[in-house]
Amino acid sequence: MARSVVLPVAPSRGRLRPLGLDEVRITGGFWARRREINATATLGHCRDWMARVGWIGNFRAAVEGRIERDRRGREFADSDVYKLLEAMAWEAAGHGADSALDTQIAELTESIAPAQEPDGYLNTAFGRPGQQPRYSDLEWGHELYCYGHLIQAGVAQARARGEGELTKIARRAADHVCATFGPGGIEGVCGHPEIEPALVELARLTGEQRYLDQAALFVDRRGHRTLADTEFGRAYYQDDLPVRQATVLRGHAVRALYLAAGAVDVAVETGDDALLAAVVRQWEATVARRTYLTGGMGSHHRDESFGDDFVLPPDRAYSETCAGVASVMLSWRLLLATGEPRFADLAERTLFNVVAASPSEDGRAFFYANTLHRRRRGTVPATDVDSPRAESSLRAPWFAVSCCPTNVARTLAQLPAYLATVDDDGVQLHQYADAEIATSLAGGHDVALRVRTDYPAGGAVTVRIDRSPDRPWTLSLRVPGWARGAAAWLVEPDGTRRSVPVGTATVARRFRPGDEVRLELPVAPRWIGADPRIDAVRGTVAVQRGPLVYCAESVDLPDGHEADAVRVDPSSPPEDGPDAEGTVIVAGELTGHAEQSDAPWPYAPLDRPATTPPDTDGPAEIVLVPYRSWANRGPSTMRVWLPTAEPDPPAAPS
Amino acid sequence: MARSVVLPVAPSRGRLRPLGLDEVRITGGFWARRREINATATLGHCRDWMARVGWIGNFRAAVEGRIERDRRGREFADSDVYKLLEAMAWEAAGHGADSALDTQIAELTESIAPAQEPDGYLNTAFGRPGQQPRYSDLEWGHELYCYGHLIQAGVAQARARGEGELTKIARRAADHVCATFGPGGIEGVCGHPEIEPALVELARLTGEQRYLDQAALFVDRRGHRTLADTEFGRAYYQDDLPVRQATVLRGHAVRALYLAAGAVDVAVETGDDALLAAVVRQWEATVARRTYLTGGMGSHHRDESFGDDFVLPPDRAYSETCAGVASVMLSWRLLLATGEPRFADLAERTLFNVVAASPSEDGRAFFYANTLHRRRRGTVPATDVDSPRAESSLRAPWFAVSCCPTNVARTLAQLPAYLATVDDDGVQLHQYADAEIATSLAGGHDVALRVRTDYPAGGAVTVRIDRSPDRPWTLSLRVPGWARGAAAWLVEPDGTRRSVPVGTATVARRFRPGDEVRLELPVAPRWIGADPRIDAVRGTVAVQRGPLVYCAESVDLPDGHEADAVRVDPSSPPEDGPDAEGTVIVAGELTGHAEQSDAPWPYAPLDRPATTPPDTDGPAEIVLVPYRSWANRGPSTMRVWLPTAEPDPPAAPS
């Protein structure tokens, strides 16, 4: 079996070798359902909206000379058309060669193609009469950013179907970028990183060194203050410090993460271990100090940026969906480069609690920001108008800045590629879902596995070997970091059962078809506390069950209580709910807290509190639901971090 | 003695009658020092900066036909020139008639005057060749907002010196506004309220009903969605709900507060009790649920807006200086209308902890946002470039959006007017400072008082009667709400000493010159807790001493500890420091908290915390300083809300 080419990320070296979408199929369970909705609802939803709001029409308007008057959407609107094309291409990889998706891709490509200038330039927001000149606004113009998404779409088409018109458009654009921004050209970078990983991937696809060189040049150029200092500062677009010198991700979260992903790609292709180590160091500091329990990154609404260390307010969490997507992109690249399971841990957390939280259950509405605490019931948004981006009450069908829906779509379309890898020793499973995997090991020996699990509802994962070379090899299974402290068990084909620590569990043997390996992960719900330096959650606890973060949502509380009424008792362990819906029950009480009357001034001496303690309805069992599923049952209030019963106030000073 | 006209706010009716800047002099103490710095440093600093950054030059550029090319600053830059003029006019009121300030006012006015169009229109950002047309962008254009500040400056000149050229410019602009936006004209409002209180004050100055009618029309028009829905929503500029229907202040804090101030002015002049009651209701809800301990309002950085109820994160407090100024404006109007001391309470809190926190000790640098928790030492900003507005490390000399410095300047210039009022029964003292007050009571009888106090350092306030009519009258003294629970004492001229509750203490008698009334306020430091619905400060306490909010600042901590190292023990009462600097000492400990090493992931099961408890240096006495004085001694970290020693973790679940 030849090495697959249907790969979102195809490094030429690194610790692990990724598997293609023709090698891994997700056959059931949560992600299969989500992928089905993505294919049947979300892709069409995005296309219809972009037709309706005019973003697709921008290309024709450009060709017809009426773009100054008729252009719709923000300066980066082109990029969402490209992201949709990328999503369609990866999705098409799982379908027959002449699927309806291919027709849609061809139609969209036909809309775009005539707008490309003879020199390869392609952008509907710049350069035509009445518009700003090309590259006159590298800070905000997003021209290179748009190319990045165009190139990723072109690569997706080439890998899913073979090079087609979209790939050609992308290559012409990339050639234009190299000619314009290469040595002797404009010595600038784009305000929004994204071109970097795209150019590396195009180099991997085509074998053209110049694309890699250009990506490396962009990575090296950044941090040398070629972009203007704006209200948000140069850290906003990571132009404050060279990538090699930075110690933590900072500024706009999506920009920071796309740049880091591109830097890993450059480091891997050029063998630049120092650059790779710099990104790993930044990832470590960011995960330790600037990441929400959900895996969400970026707490600032104002500039969509990371905050200072430990500034992680739940009620003002921004945690942009696209930052979740970008974080998965980065973690995946670091996993391939290093083989370390901590990167797959974060990817799992982020996929389940950020990426999966964004779309509604029907795949036609989305969260842009993913708050961890909602105090006020929202209103049902109109389904026929786009929404402001950061309003976090209910999911909205579309946004004026609508980067998230297509980003979720392309991630779900390529998701099977994130499940497993191979190396010279064997097969590694990183994410667990019902799946079938067929690939080849070193020496060209075919191997096929079938994974069966209801994870994350249950913790048992069974891997059946369907085909195996007649020699020993190693099956590796990730034991998530959250399983620390509770025994994970591995059951080998011969019945050996052993406790395994977090990290990687391995079974090395001469497998035979029909052999089964079983991993048992302790998914029982558990109380989680935070580092006390995260001031915003002092005095609260959260619940996690397996990789899933839970929340209290008002629709599950009796008597019209809001989520802020919940007080929990962490001396009782959380328990699984009696239903099959994945609920968790915790002990606590419901107070009149949210509804209590106000003192005129909410601050008072400790010995005479401003408000009397709220009434309580007495001990209660409180139902929690997975965070990602909240806000699917109408307007509600919600919180992830739950206050413990308030302690007695300290003795009043005499 | 005739009624003074040197009044920032001169309602024609209301419970209390304000006193003019020629009736009240602040003679010593904190505010006298701040006013001296304002007069001798800040006014010149603002003028020099606006000359340098070109905002003053915009007017000449407009006249000379080169504004399209040469205009500098944001669309509202004109308004800061007007606010400076207003500040200069009020400051001039305390000086001789031909002060240097008068020369500066005349020079600035000469710069402005030629830019006014024959029809009264005056704005350097709109309407000339190459600029957007007049009133083509009511959402963001700030044209009416700029008139508001122009009119307030013109009124200040008239009241301080008699009507002059600036007043004439303002009247022509107001006439233009009435002609353009009156009945039959443009049915719109300005995205930024401010014209409303200005027009009412001009009506009070001139007796012209049409200005009042126009202000009332603007107030009534707002909330009817004549402004476009933007990313921030119509609540941003209070166009979501009519003023009469709203129950709380919302949206952009400065806009909300200026509008509310204008609505009070309209309500008072038109006898519209329902409108007044609506604003009082909004003030009550805002104070009870949306105000920081400092009096600061507006927690969102993104849109400079109020957040949802109880969303008051200390480390992401925006608490814009201008919102503090606007809050004082609103409270002052409500105090005059109702006579209720709660409005003076909030004004005091806000003046000491927001308005006074903004300027540096030398009056040449300012905070735009006033955070309550700074985790990272800032860097010393350059003194010769303007700064982004919301960076809260150290004060900056100027901002690209530089509304705050001139707003502080005009507030300090008019501050004496906020100290006292009269009514038919006598004199009311609202704010305490060394001061001399000379006015007349009903019937034209002269009264003169001398106030001596080192408040807020000390709690004793002595009021000596220097002149009194030979009939009984009432001296009223505000007993601040923070004095609740500790006895305030009033000592009457005859030696009677009685405990007085918070609110208003009165002495009614036939005063004789030389009589003294003494008020003793319990300014000793005390622990303050917050309503538990303010999630962001759970498990922390603050210290207040008199009206002053305190903070821990790293420069006062030993061994290089950061403010986040502080843990306090609220079972010991805070005590005054041994020095004369107003420090407070609290018991607690300094932990290695801020410096401790990281766990790879900062969340963990309760029974195995992610990080080991930080080392502690053992019990310590921790020095706190008044919040308003922080960041005057170089880069530092700071926090107002101090964690109590962490409780034992809850028993781990079995």
Short mmCIF file of C-alpha atoms in Angstrom, two decimals, chain A residues 402-582:
data_model
loop_
_atom_site.label_atom_id
_atom_site.label_comp_id
_atom_site.label_asym_id
_atom_site.label_seq_id
_atom_site.Cartn_x
_atom_site.Cartn_y
_atom_site.Cartn_z
CA SER A 402 -17.66 34.84 9.82
CA CYS A 403 -14.37 33.03 10.03
CA CYS A 404 -15.58 30.40 12.49
CA PRO A 405 -18.24 28.38 10.61
CA THR A 406 -15.97 27.52 7.68
CA ASN A 407 -13.08 26.88 10.04
CA VAL A 408 -15.15 24.36 11.97
CA ALA A 409 -16.29 22.84 8.68
CA ARG A 410 -12.81 22.25 7.36
CA THR A 411 -11.67 20.82 10.70
CA LEU A 412 -14.51 18.32 10.88
CA ALA A 413 -13.90 17.38 7.23
CA GLN A 414 -10.27 16.50 7.93
CA LEU A 415 -10.85 15.05 11.41
CA PRO A 416 -10.15 11.37 10.59
CA ALA A 417 -6.58 12.33 9.78
CA TYR A 418 -6.05 13.30 13.43
CA LEU A 419 -6.86 9.89 14.88
CA ALA A 420 -3.76 7.86 14.22
CA THR A 421 -0.22 7.82 12.90
CA VAL A 422 2.45 5.28 12.09
CA ASP A 423 6.16 5.12 12.63
CA ASP A 424 8.84 2.52 11.99
CA ASP A 425 7.66 0.54 15.00
CA GLY A 426 3.97 0.46 14.37
CA VAL A 427 0.68 2.29 14.77
CA GLN A 428 -0.22 5.03 17.26
CA LEU A 429 -3.79 5.85 18.24
CA HIS A 430 -4.20 9.44 19.45
CA GLN A 431 -7.94 10.04 19.45
CA TYR A 432 -10.60 7.46 20.13
CA ALA A 433 -13.66 6.93 18.00
CA ASP A 434 -15.26 4.06 16.13
CA ALA A 435 -12.92 3.87 13.21
CA GLU A 436 -11.32 1.69 10.63
CA ILE A 437 -7.69 2.17 9.83
CA ALA A 438 -5.84 0.57 6.94
CA THR A 439 -2.30 1.57 6.14
CA SER A 440 1.12 0.11 5.72
CA LEU A 441 4.02 -0.21 8.06
CA ALA A 442 7.70 0.11 7.28
CA GLY A 443 8.62 -2.29 4.55
CA GLY A 444 5.26 -1.89 2.89
CA HIS A 445 3.43 -4.43 5.05
CA ASP A 446 -0.27 -3.80 5.21
CA VAL A 447 -1.92 -3.36 8.56
CA ALA A 448 -5.60 -2.85 9.32
CA LEU A 449 -7.28 -2.07 12.62
CA ARG A 450 -10.81 -1.62 13.75
CA VAL A 451 -11.49 0.60 16.77
CA ARG A 452 -14.70 0.13 18.70
CA THR A 453 -15.69 2.44 21.55
CA ASP A 454 -18.46 4.64 22.81
CA TYR A 455 -15.83 7.03 24.08
CA PRO A 456 -16.11 9.54 25.61
CA ALA A 457 -19.40 8.27 27.07
CA GLY A 458 -17.59 5.09 28.07
CA GLY A 459 -13.91 4.57 28.70
CA ALA A 460 -13.40 1.21 27.00
CA VAL A 461 -11.61 1.21 23.66
CA THR A 462 -11.19 -2.05 21.78
CA VAL A 463 -8.76 -2.29 18.93
CA ARG A 464 -9.14 -5.34 16.74
CA ILE A 465 -6.35 -6.25 14.39
CA ASP A 466 -7.82 -7.17 11.03
CA ARG A 467 -4.60 -7.44 9.10
CA SER A 468 -1.03 -7.57 10.31
CA PRO A 469 2.40 -8.29 8.92
CA ASP A 470 3.88 -11.52 10.15
CA ARG A 471 6.42 -9.79 12.36
CA PRO A 472 6.31 -7.97 15.68
CA TRP A 473 5.16 -4.36 15.73
CA THR A 474 3.93 -1.98 18.36
CA LEU A 475 0.46 -0.65 18.91
CA SER A 476 0.58 2.57 20.95
CA LEU A 477 -2.43 4.06 22.66
CA ARG A 478 -2.56 7.49 24.23
CA VAL A 479 -3.53 7.51 27.91
CA PRO A 480 -4.82 11.04 28.41
CA GLY A 481 -3.26 13.28 31.02
CA TRP A 482 -6.63 13.67 32.71
CA ALA A 483 -6.52 9.96 33.56
CA ARG A 484 -3.75 10.66 36.03
CA GLY A 485 -4.45 9.21 39.42
CA ALA A 486 -7.07 6.76 38.33
CA ALA A 487 -5.97 3.47 36.87
CA ALA A 488 -6.09 3.02 33.16
CA TRP A 489 -5.91 -0.61 32.18
CA LEU A 490 -4.62 -2.26 29.12
CA VAL A 491 -5.79 -5.74 28.23
CA GLU A 492 -3.61 -7.52 25.73
CA PRO A 493 -4.64 -10.25 23.32
CA ASP A 494 -3.34 -12.93 25.64
CA GLY A 495 -5.46 -11.63 28.49
CA THR A 496 -2.66 -9.87 30.31
CA ARG A 497 -4.17 -6.95 32.14
CA ARG A 498 -1.96 -4.19 33.42
CA SER A 499 -2.33 -0.75 34.82
CA VAL A 500 -0.79 1.91 32.63
CA PRO A 501 0.30 5.42 33.49
CA VAL A 502 -0.72 8.47 31.57
CA GLY A 503 1.19 9.10 28.40
CA THR A 504 1.54 6.23 26.02
CA ALA A 505 0.60 2.59 26.57
CA THR A 506 2.11 0.13 24.17
CA VAL A 507 1.60 -3.48 23.15
CA ALA A 508 4.46 -4.89 21.14
CA ARG A 509 3.99 -8.33 19.62
CA ARG A 510 3.50 -10.33 16.51
CA PHE A 511 -0.19 -9.53 16.10
CA ARG A 512 -2.51 -11.91 14.29
CA PRO A 513 -5.79 -10.99 12.64
CA GLY A 514 -8.51 -11.14 15.24
CA ASP A 515 -6.28 -10.06 18.10
CA GLU A 516 -7.85 -7.47 20.34
CA VAL A 517 -6.25 -4.87 22.56
CA ARG A 518 -8.44 -3.17 25.09
CA LEU A 519 -7.83 0.12 26.86
CA GLU A 520 -9.97 1.11 29.82
CA LEU A 521 -9.91 4.78 30.65
CA PRO A 522 -11.35 6.10 33.92
CA VAL A 523 -13.97 8.46 32.50
CA ALA A 524 -15.94 8.77 35.76
CA PRO A 525 -16.76 12.37 36.54
CA ARG A 526 -14.38 14.21 38.87
CA TRP A 527 -14.06 17.56 40.56
CA ILE A 528 -11.45 19.86 39.10
CA GLY A 529 -9.79 22.80 40.81
CA ALA A 530 -7.67 25.54 39.31
CA ASP A 531 -4.26 26.92 40.07
CA PRO A 532 -4.89 29.62 42.70
CA ARG A 533 -3.20 32.14 40.45
CA ILE A 534 -6.27 32.07 38.23
CA ASP A 535 -8.01 34.64 40.41
CA ALA A 536 -11.23 34.65 38.47
CA VAL A 537 -12.24 31.15 39.60
CA ARG A 538 -11.17 31.33 43.23
CA GLY A 539 -13.68 29.52 45.43
CA THR A 540 -15.14 27.48 42.60
CA VAL A 541 -14.77 24.00 41.18
CA ALA A 542 -15.56 22.41 37.85
CA VAL A 543 -16.50 18.95 36.71
CA GLN A 544 -14.81 16.99 33.99
CA ARG A 545 -15.82 13.55 32.78
CA GLY A 546 -13.24 11.94 30.57
CA PRO A 547 -12.16 14.76 28.27
CA LEU A 548 -15.48 16.57 28.57
CA VAL A 549 -15.89 19.73 30.61
CA TYR A 550 -19.33 20.04 32.18
CA CYS A 551 -21.56 22.98 33.06
CA ALA A 552 -24.71 23.86 34.92
CA GLU A 553 -27.35 25.21 32.57
CA SER A 554 -30.51 26.88 33.77
CA VAL A 555 -32.78 24.70 31.64
CA ASP A 556 -31.82 21.75 33.86
CA LEU A 557 -32.54 23.53 37.13
CA PRO A 558 -35.92 23.39 38.87
CA ASP A 559 -38.18 26.32 39.64
CA GLY A 560 -36.71 28.70 37.11
CA HIS A 561 -33.38 28.96 38.90
CA GLU A 562 -30.56 30.55 36.99
CA ALA A 563 -27.13 28.95 36.79
CA ASP A 564 -25.84 31.50 39.30
CA ALA A 565 -28.07 29.91 41.94
CA VAL A 566 -25.92 26.78 42.03
CA ARG A 567 -23.68 26.05 45.03
CA VAL A 568 -21.92 22.70 45.05
CA ASP A 569 -20.44 20.47 47.70
CA PRO A 570 -17.17 19.02 46.45
CA SER A 571 -16.90 16.68 49.40
CA SER A 572 -19.36 14.45 47.53
CA PRO A 573 -18.03 12.98 44.33
CA PRO A 574 -19.94 13.75 41.16
CA GLU A 575 -21.87 10.82 39.73
CA ASP A 576 -23.16 9.80 36.37
CA GLY A 577 -26.78 10.69 35.74
CA PRO A 578 -29.34 7.94 35.37
CA ASP A 579 -30.04 8.69 31.73
CA ALA A 580 -28.05 7.92 28.61
CA GLU A 581 -27.54 11.58 27.78
CA GLY A 582 -24.20 11.89 29.51
#
